[in-house]
Amino acid sequence: MKPEVLVMEASPSADVMAQLEQHFVCHHLWRQPREQQAEWLAGVAPRVRGVLTTGAIGIQGDLLARLPKVEIVAVNGIGTDAVDLEATRARGVAVTNTPGVLTDDVADLALTLLLAAARRLPALDAFVRDGSWEAGKRLTPARGLRGKVCGIYGFGRIGQAIGQRALAFGMELRYFQPRAIDGTAVPRAGSLLALAEASDYLVVAAPATAATRHTVNAEVLAALGPQGTLVNIARGALVDEDALIAALRDGMLGMAALDVFADEPRVPAALRALPNVVLTPHVGSLTVETRHAMGQLVVDNLRAHFAGQPLLTPVK
Ligand code: 8YV
């Protein structure tokens, strides 16, 4: 008998979806119309032994409590902040994620956002489309990147990959995270505030935890300053979004380029209305190659678990 798995969201990789069907009896929540999901779930929940979820969806304690036979939660993403880890630990439910395979694409998106903000890409695109160029309107020059300081908040795998890319653009690097990284030539700031003070661009690449929640606050944003830019590819929870909107509106902060938000997919109208923001819908890992590699790791973890073998990428 194949193990029964609750699939919260589809992978864009047809190959991954085929492997899931091959090895498991899949119950696809994402195929159910939203208003019918609760009733549908009640029917399958007693048999579910594995859950496949995403970094953004995770799994909360109330759903876990409705799955009496669940043994493993496989997250198709690196962030586990949306998983109720206390509940999984208490019940001895294994959790896996997908570190490593998404590093490059997420770092690429961070630089895409940084460059788009630096060169004001959305405004330039609009300038061509709306006929301003043809009408002879004038543009003010942007500021170049060379010699500017890129401060990286969270200097793990993704943060370091962002640093490599920023170096290639001639930027200077600094980082902050509580634990110093051994063997790096990049200077560590004494605090997040000190990092913001020293930075022209502050890139958020730290995990969302109780300790990092809203650490990018009004004071940090003011320290980044009117010429400064905030880039966030990590989680919206790290930033005080109300303070960010106020700082951008009042000119205390120059720009923000954001892939993640406090309450996705809802983005406050006040943020969407600002001219000095670049916004993308949480797509750091959304490439054909990376989503396939992430999905493959999910399948491999689920198969290892049900075969009684060690997990490839367990979350401790
Ligand atoms: C996606 C992510 O949200 O890896 C993460 O933590 O946030 C992203 O890759 C998602 O998990 C894709 O399924």
PDB file of N, CA, C and O in Angstrom, residues 170-225:
ATOM      1  N   GLY A 170      31.074  45.668  -7.919  1.00  0.00           N
ATOM      2  CA  GLY A 170      31.977  46.682  -7.361  1.00  0.00           C
ATOM      3  C   GLY A 170      31.515  47.251  -6.039  1.00  0.00           C
ATOM      4  O   GLY A 170      32.004  48.298  -5.603  1.00  0.00           O
ATOM      5  N   MET A 171      30.559  46.584  -5.390  1.00  0.00           N
ATOM      6  CA  MET A 171      30.075  47.093  -4.107  1.00  0.00           C
ATOM      7  C   MET A 171      30.990  46.627  -2.978  1.00  0.00           C
ATOM      8  O   MET A 171      31.721  45.645  -3.120  1.00  0.00           O
ATOM      9  N   GLU A 172      30.934  47.353  -1.867  1.00  0.00           N
ATOM     10  CA  GLU A 172      31.644  46.906  -0.655  1.00  0.00           C
ATOM     11  C   GLU A 172      30.657  46.157   0.224  1.00  0.00           C
ATOM     12  O   GLU A 172      29.476  46.514   0.268  1.00  0.00           O
ATOM     13  N   LEU A 173      31.153  45.150   0.937  1.00  0.00           N
ATOM     14  CA  LEU A 173      30.251  44.319   1.742  1.00  0.00           C
ATOM     15  C   LEU A 173      30.441  44.526   3.236  1.00  0.00           C
ATOM     16  O   LEU A 173      31.550  44.766   3.703  1.00  0.00           O
ATOM     17  N   ARG A 174      29.322  44.400   3.971  1.00  0.00           N
ATOM     18  CA  ARG A 174      29.317  44.256   5.428  1.00  0.00           C
ATOM     19  C   ARG A 174      28.200  43.253   5.715  1.00  0.00           C
ATOM     20  O   ARG A 174      27.292  43.083   4.916  1.00  0.00           O
ATOM     21  N   TYR A 175      28.244  42.653   6.897  1.00  0.00           N
ATOM     22  CA  TYR A 175      27.097  41.819   7.261  1.00  0.00           C
ATOM     23  C   TYR A 175      26.802  41.963   8.732  1.00  0.00           C
ATOM     24  O   TYR A 175      27.642  42.424   9.509  1.00  0.00           O
ATOM     25  N   PHE A 176      25.597  41.567   9.084  1.00  0.00           N
ATOM     26  CA  PHE A 176      25.298  41.393  10.500  1.00  0.00           C
ATOM     27  C   PHE A 176      24.459  40.150  10.686  1.00  0.00           C
ATOM     28  O   PHE A 176      23.525  39.883   9.930  1.00  0.00           O
ATOM     29  N   GLN A 177      24.829  39.376  11.663  1.00  0.00           N
ATOM     30  CA  GLN A 177      23.987  38.350  12.265  1.00  0.00           C
ATOM     31  C   GLN A 177      24.605  38.078  13.631  1.00  0.00           C
ATOM     32  O   GLN A 177      25.783  38.402  13.848  1.00  0.00           O
ATOM     33  N   PRO A 178      23.814  37.562  14.561  1.00  0.00           N
ATOM     34  CA  PRO A 178      24.349  37.436  15.926  1.00  0.00           C
ATOM     35  C   PRO A 178      25.631  36.609  15.996  1.00  0.00           C
ATOM     36  O   PRO A 178      26.562  36.976  16.716  1.00  0.00           O
ATOM     37  N   ARG A 179      25.695  35.511  15.250  1.00  0.00           N
ATOM     38  CA  ARG A 179      26.884  34.648  15.316  1.00  0.00           C
ATOM     39  C   ARG A 179      27.850  35.033  14.201  1.00  0.00           C
ATOM     40  O   ARG A 179      27.461  35.075  13.034  1.00  0.00           O
ATOM     41  N   ALA A 180      29.112  35.336  14.577  1.00  0.00           N
ATOM     42  CA  ALA A 180      30.105  35.708  13.559  1.00  0.00           C
ATOM     43  C   ALA A 180      30.425  34.500  12.680  1.00  0.00           C
ATOM     44  O   ALA A 180      30.425  33.365  13.151  1.00  0.00           O
ATOM     45  N   ILE A 181      30.674  34.763  11.389  1.00  0.00           N
ATOM     46  CA  ILE A 181      31.016  33.684  10.453  1.00  0.00           C
ATOM     47  C   ILE A 181      32.537  33.545  10.426  1.00  0.00           C
ATOM     48  O   ILE A 181      33.243  34.528  10.195  1.00  0.00           O
ATOM     49  N   ASP A 182      33.029  32.335  10.645  1.00  0.00           N
ATOM     50  CA  ASP A 182      34.479  32.090  10.592  1.00  0.00           C
ATOM     51  C   ASP A 182      34.971  32.128   9.148  1.00  0.00           C
ATOM     52  O   ASP A 182      34.261  31.682   8.244  1.00  0.00           O
ATOM     53  N   GLY A 183      36.163  32.650   8.972  1.00  0.00           N
ATOM     54  CA  GLY A 183      36.838  32.533   7.681  1.00  0.00           C
ATOM     55  C   GLY A 183      36.302  33.426   6.587  1.00  0.00           C
ATOM     56  O   GLY A 183      36.549  33.164   5.412  1.00  0.00           O
ATOM     57  N   THR A 184      35.572  34.479   6.941  1.00  0.00           N
ATOM     58  CA  THR A 184      35.154  35.420   5.896  1.00  0.00           C
ATOM     59  C   THR A 184      35.926  36.730   6.068  1.00  0.00           C
ATOM     60  O   THR A 184      36.207  37.155   7.195  1.00  0.00           O
ATOM     61  N   ALA A 185      36.241  37.339   4.921  1.00  0.00           N
ATOM     62  CA  ALA A 185      36.944  38.628   4.970  1.00  0.00           C
ATOM     63  C   ALA A 185      35.937  39.769   5.103  1.00  0.00           C
ATOM     64  O   ALA A 185      36.325  40.931   5.279  1.00  0.00           O
ATOM     65  N   VAL A 186      34.655  39.458   5.035  1.00  0.00           N
ATOM     66  CA  VAL A 186      33.638  40.508   5.087  1.00  0.00           C
ATOM     67  C   VAL A 186      33.487  40.995   6.527  1.00  0.00           C
ATOM     68  O   VAL A 186      33.286  40.190   7.439  1.00  0.00           O
ATOM     69  N   PRO A 187      33.594  42.319   6.761  1.00  0.00           N
ATOM     70  CA  PRO A 187      33.474  42.823   8.131  1.00  0.00           C
ATOM     71  C   PRO A 187      32.058  42.651   8.686  1.00  0.00           C
ATOM     72  O   PRO A 187      31.078  42.864   7.962  1.00  0.00           O
ATOM     73  N   ARG A 188      31.986  42.263   9.965  1.00  0.00           N
ATOM     74  CA  ARG A 188      30.696  42.109  10.632  1.00  0.00           C
ATOM     75  C   ARG A 188      30.397  43.367  11.433  1.00  0.00           C
ATOM     76  O   ARG A 188      31.224  43.801  12.250  1.00  0.00           O
ATOM     77  N   ALA A 189      29.228  43.952  11.212  1.00  0.00           N
ATOM     78  CA  ALA A 189      28.822  45.121  11.993  1.00  0.00           C
ATOM     79  C   ALA A 189      28.449  44.654  13.396  1.00  0.00           C
ATOM     80  O   ALA A 189      28.076  43.495  13.596  1.00  0.00           O
ATOM     81  N   GLY A 190      28.530  45.575  14.361  1.00  0.00           N
ATOM     82  CA  GLY A 190      28.259  45.211  15.747  1.00  0.00           C
ATOM     83  C   GLY A 190      26.788  44.987  16.044  1.00  0.00           C
ATOM     84  O   GLY A 190      26.428  44.360  17.033  1.00  0.00           O
ATOM     85  N   SER A 191      25.921  45.530  15.178  1.00  0.00           N
ATOM     86  CA  SER A 191      24.473  45.377  15.381  1.00  0.00           C
ATOM     87  C   SER A 191      23.779  45.623  14.041  1.00  0.00           C
ATOM     88  O   SER A 191      24.400  46.141  13.097  1.00  0.00           O
ATOM     89  N   LEU A 192      22.504  45.308  14.003  1.00  0.00           N
ATOM     90  CA  LEU A 192      21.747  45.595  12.777  1.00  0.00           C
ATOM     91  C   LEU A 192      21.681  47.098  12.527  1.00  0.00           C
ATOM     92  O   LEU A 192      21.789  47.561  11.387  1.00  0.00           O
ATOM     93  N   LEU A 193      21.543  47.870  13.634  1.00  0.00           N
ATOM     94  CA  LEU A 193      21.497  49.326  13.489  1.00  0.00           C
ATOM     95  C   LEU A 193      22.810  49.855  12.903  1.00  0.00           C
ATOM     96  O   LEU A 193      22.811  50.689  11.991  1.00  0.00           O
ATOM     97  N   ALA A 194      23.932  49.341  13.406  1.00  0.00           N
ATOM     98  CA  ALA A 194      25.241  49.765  12.888  1.00  0.00           C
ATOM     99  C   ALA A 194      25.382  49.365  11.417  1.00  0.00           C
ATOM    100  O   ALA A 194      25.959  50.111  10.616  1.00  0.00           O
ATOM    101  N   LEU A 195      24.842  48.198  11.065  1.00  0.00           N
ATOM    102  CA  LEU A 195      24.894  47.762   9.659  1.00  0.00           C
ATOM    103  C   LEU A 195      24.114  48.733   8.778  1.00  0.00           C
ATOM    104  O   LEU A 195      24.587  49.155   7.718  1.00  0.00           O
ATOM    105  N   ALA A 196      22.903  49.102   9.237  1.00  0.00           N
ATOM    106  CA  ALA A 196      22.056  50.024   8.461  1.00  0.00           C
ATOM    107  C   ALA A 196      22.748  51.380   8.305  1.00  0.00           C
ATOM    108  O   ALA A 196      22.707  51.991   7.229  1.00  0.00           O
ATOM    109  N   GLU A 197      23.392  51.841   9.373  1.00  0.00           N
ATOM    110  CA  GLU A 197      24.102  53.134   9.318  1.00  0.00           C
ATOM    111  C   GLU A 197      25.216  53.123   8.278  1.00  0.00           C
ATOM    112  O   GLU A 197      25.457  54.103   7.585  1.00  0.00           O
ATOM    113  N   ALA A 198      25.883  51.966   8.163  1.00  0.00           N
ATOM    114  CA  ALA A 198      27.032  51.859   7.257  1.00  0.00           C
ATOM    115  C   ALA A 198      26.629  51.563   5.813  1.00  0.00           C
ATOM    116  O   ALA A 198      27.469  51.629   4.911  1.00  0.00           O
ATOM    117  N   SER A 199      25.349  51.197   5.588  1.00  0.00           N
ATOM    118  CA  SER A 199      24.943  50.651   4.283  1.00  0.00           C
ATOM    119  C   SER A 199      24.218  51.647   3.392  1.00  0.00           C
ATOM    120  O   SER A 199      23.450  52.489   3.875  1.00  0.00           O
ATOM    121  N   ASP A 200      24.454  51.512   2.095  1.00  0.00           N
ATOM    122  CA  ASP A 200      23.607  52.186   1.108  1.00  0.00           C
ATOM    123  C   ASP A 200      22.432  51.281   0.752  1.00  0.00           C
ATOM    124  O   ASP A 200      21.330  51.742   0.470  1.00  0.00           O
ATOM    125  N   TYR A 201      22.691  49.982   0.726  1.00  0.00           N
ATOM    126  CA  TYR A 201      21.666  48.971   0.433  1.00  0.00           C
ATOM    127  C   TYR A 201      21.674  47.984   1.590  1.00  0.00           C
ATOM    128  O   TYR A 201      22.744  47.458   1.927  1.00  0.00           O
ATOM    129  N   LEU A 202      20.519  47.756   2.181  1.00  0.00           N
ATOM    130  CA  LEU A 202      20.421  46.761   3.257  1.00  0.00           C
ATOM    131  C   LEU A 202      19.580  45.604   2.724  1.00  0.00           C
ATOM    132  O   LEU A 202      18.404  45.785   2.382  1.00  0.00           O
ATOM    133  N   VAL A 203      20.207  44.437   2.609  1.00  0.00           N
ATOM    134  CA  VAL A 203      19.513  43.275   2.041  1.00  0.00           C
ATOM    135  C   VAL A 203      19.174  42.303   3.170  1.00  0.00           C
ATOM    136  O   VAL A 203      20.068  41.849   3.889  1.00  0.00           O
ATOM    137  N   VAL A 204      17.898  41.994   3.306  1.00  0.00           N
ATOM    138  CA  VAL A 204      17.455  41.096   4.380  1.00  0.00           C
ATOM    139  C   VAL A 204      17.464  39.668   3.871  1.00  0.00           C
ATOM    140  O   VAL A 204      16.772  39.325   2.900  1.00  0.00           O
ATOM    141  N   ALA A 205      18.282  38.815   4.527  1.00  0.00           N
ATOM    142  CA  ALA A 205      18.402  37.409   4.109  1.00  0.00           C
ATOM    143  C   ALA A 205      18.449  36.494   5.335  1.00  0.00           C
ATOM    144  O   ALA A 205      19.015  35.413   5.288  1.00  0.00           O
ATOM    145  N   ALA A 206      17.845  36.956   6.425  1.00  0.00           N
ATOM    146  CA  ALA A 206      17.866  36.194   7.683  1.00  0.00           C
ATOM    147  C   ALA A 206      16.573  35.400   7.829  1.00  0.00           C
ATOM    148  O   ALA A 206      15.551  35.762   7.246  1.00  0.00           O
ATOM    149  N   PRO A 207      16.604  34.321   8.606  1.00  0.00           N
ATOM    150  CA  PRO A 207      15.365  33.554   8.812  1.00  0.00           C
ATOM    151  C   PRO A 207      14.379  34.315   9.696  1.00  0.00           C
ATOM    152  O   PRO A 207      14.787  35.140  10.522  1.00  0.00           O
ATOM    153  N   ALA A 208      13.089  34.032   9.518  1.00  0.00           N
ATOM    154  CA  ALA A 208      12.066  34.637  10.378  1.00  0.00           C
ATOM    155  C   ALA A 208      11.918  33.787  11.618  1.00  0.00           C
ATOM    156  O   ALA A 208      11.545  32.619  11.533  1.00  0.00           O
ATOM    157  N   THR A 209      12.236  34.378  12.765  1.00  0.00           N
ATOM    158  CA  THR A 209      12.074  33.691  14.047  1.00  0.00           C
ATOM    159  C   THR A 209      11.464  34.704  15.015  1.00  0.00           C
ATOM    160  O   THR A 209      11.328  35.882  14.667  1.00  0.00           O
ATOM    161  N   ALA A 210      11.169  34.245  16.227  1.00  0.00           N
ATOM    162  CA  ALA A 210      10.641  35.183  17.228  1.00  0.00           C
ATOM    163  C   ALA A 210      11.674  36.283  17.477  1.00  0.00           C
ATOM    164  O   ALA A 210      11.328  37.449  17.683  1.00  0.00           O
ATOM    165  N   ALA A 211      12.962  35.920  17.411  1.00  0.00           N
ATOM    166  CA  ALA A 211      14.033  36.898  17.713  1.00  0.00           C
ATOM    167  C   ALA A 211      14.244  37.907  16.584  1.00  0.00           C
ATOM    168  O   ALA A 211      14.741  39.008  16.834  1.00  0.00           O
ATOM    169  N   THR A 212      13.908  37.551  15.350  1.00  0.00           N
ATOM    170  CA  THR A 212      14.158  38.483  14.236  1.00  0.00           C
ATOM    171  C   THR A 212      12.915  39.275  13.831  1.00  0.00           C
ATOM    172  O   THR A 212      12.996  40.184  13.011  1.00  0.00           O
ATOM    173  N   ARG A 213      11.764  38.933  14.398  1.00  0.00           N
ATOM    174  CA  ARG A 213      10.509  39.592  14.028  1.00  0.00           C
ATOM    175  C   ARG A 213      10.605  41.121  14.235  1.00  0.00           C
ATOM    176  O   ARG A 213      10.990  41.586  15.304  1.00  0.00           O
ATOM    177  N   HIS A 214      10.259  41.858  13.181  1.00  0.00           N
ATOM    178  CA  HIS A 214      10.223  43.333  13.217  1.00  0.00           C
ATOM    179  C   HIS A 214      11.549  43.961  13.643  1.00  0.00           C
ATOM    180  O   HIS A 214      11.561  45.072  14.175  1.00  0.00           O
ATOM    181  N   THR A 215      12.667  43.245  13.434  1.00  0.00           N
ATOM    182  CA  THR A 215      13.958  43.841  13.797  1.00  0.00           C
ATOM    183  C   THR A 215      14.323  44.971  12.831  1.00  0.00           C
ATOM    184  O   THR A 215      15.072  45.876  13.199  1.00  0.00           O
ATOM    185  N   VAL A 216      13.831  44.914  11.600  1.00  0.00           N
ATOM    186  CA  VAL A 216      14.029  46.044  10.684  1.00  0.00           C
ATOM    187  C   VAL A 216      12.898  47.032  11.007  1.00  0.00           C
ATOM    188  O   VAL A 216      11.804  46.971  10.435  1.00  0.00           O
ATOM    189  N   ASN A 217      13.164  47.897  11.987  1.00  0.00           N
ATOM    190  CA  ASN A 217      12.126  48.791  12.529  1.00  0.00           C
ATOM    191  C   ASN A 217      12.390  50.239  12.093  1.00  0.00           C
ATOM    192  O   ASN A 217      13.292  50.507  11.287  1.00  0.00           O
ATOM    193  N   ALA A 218      11.616  51.164  12.644  1.00  0.00           N
ATOM    194  CA  ALA A 218      11.714  52.572  12.237  1.00  0.00           C
ATOM    195  C   ALA A 218      13.141  53.104  12.415  1.00  0.00           C
ATOM    196  O   ALA A 218      13.650  53.840  11.562  1.00  0.00           O
ATOM    197  N   GLU A 219      13.787  52.715  13.515  1.00  0.00           N
ATOM    198  CA  GLU A 219      15.127  53.207  13.817  1.00  0.00           C
ATOM    199  C   GLU A 219      16.141  52.711  12.777  1.00  0.00           C
ATOM    200  O   GLU A 219      16.994  53.474  12.290  1.00  0.00           O
ATOM    201  N   VAL A 220      16.028  51.436  12.427  1.00  0.00           N
ATOM    202  CA  VAL A 220      16.940  50.841  11.436  1.00  0.00           C
ATOM    203  C   VAL A 220      16.710  51.495  10.068  1.00  0.00           C
ATOM    204  O   VAL A 220      17.664  51.821   9.347  1.00  0.00           O
ATOM    205  N   LEU A 221      15.451  51.722   9.729  1.00  0.00           N
ATOM    206  CA  LEU A 221      15.129  52.316   8.424  1.00  0.00           C
ATOM    207  C   LEU A 221      15.637  53.768   8.363  1.00  0.00           C
ATOM    208  O   LEU A 221      16.166  54.198   7.329  1.00  0.00           O
ATOM    209  N   ALA A 222      15.506  54.489   9.472  1.00  0.00           N
ATOM    210  CA  ALA A 222      16.007  55.875   9.511  1.00  0.00           C
ATOM    211  C   ALA A 222      17.531  55.884   9.380  1.00  0.00           C
ATOM    212  O   ALA A 222      18.108  56.776   8.751  1.00  0.00           O
ATOM    213  N   ALA A 223      18.177  54.878   9.970  1.00  0.00           N
ATOM    214  CA  ALA A 223      19.649  54.793   9.878  1.00  0.00           C
ATOM    215  C   ALA A 223      20.087  54.499   8.438  1.00  0.00           C
ATOM    216  O   ALA A 223      21.131  54.972   7.988  1.00  0.00           O
ATOM    217  N   LEU A 224      19.285  53.740   7.723  1.00  0.00           N
ATOM    218  CA  LEU A 224      19.586  53.455   6.307  1.00  0.00           C
ATOM    219  C   LEU A 224      19.467  54.757   5.501  1.00  0.00           C
ATOM    220  O   LEU A 224      20.276  55.027   4.613  1.00  0.00           O
ATOM    221  N   GLY A 225      18.448  55.544   5.844  1.00  0.00           N
ATOM    222  CA  GLY A 225      18.386  56.935   5.411  1.00  0.00           C
ATOM    223  C   GLY A 225      17.747  57.242   4.070  1.00  0.00           C
ATOM    224  O   GLY A 225      17.427  56.347   3.284  1.00  0.00           O
TER     225      GLY A 225
END
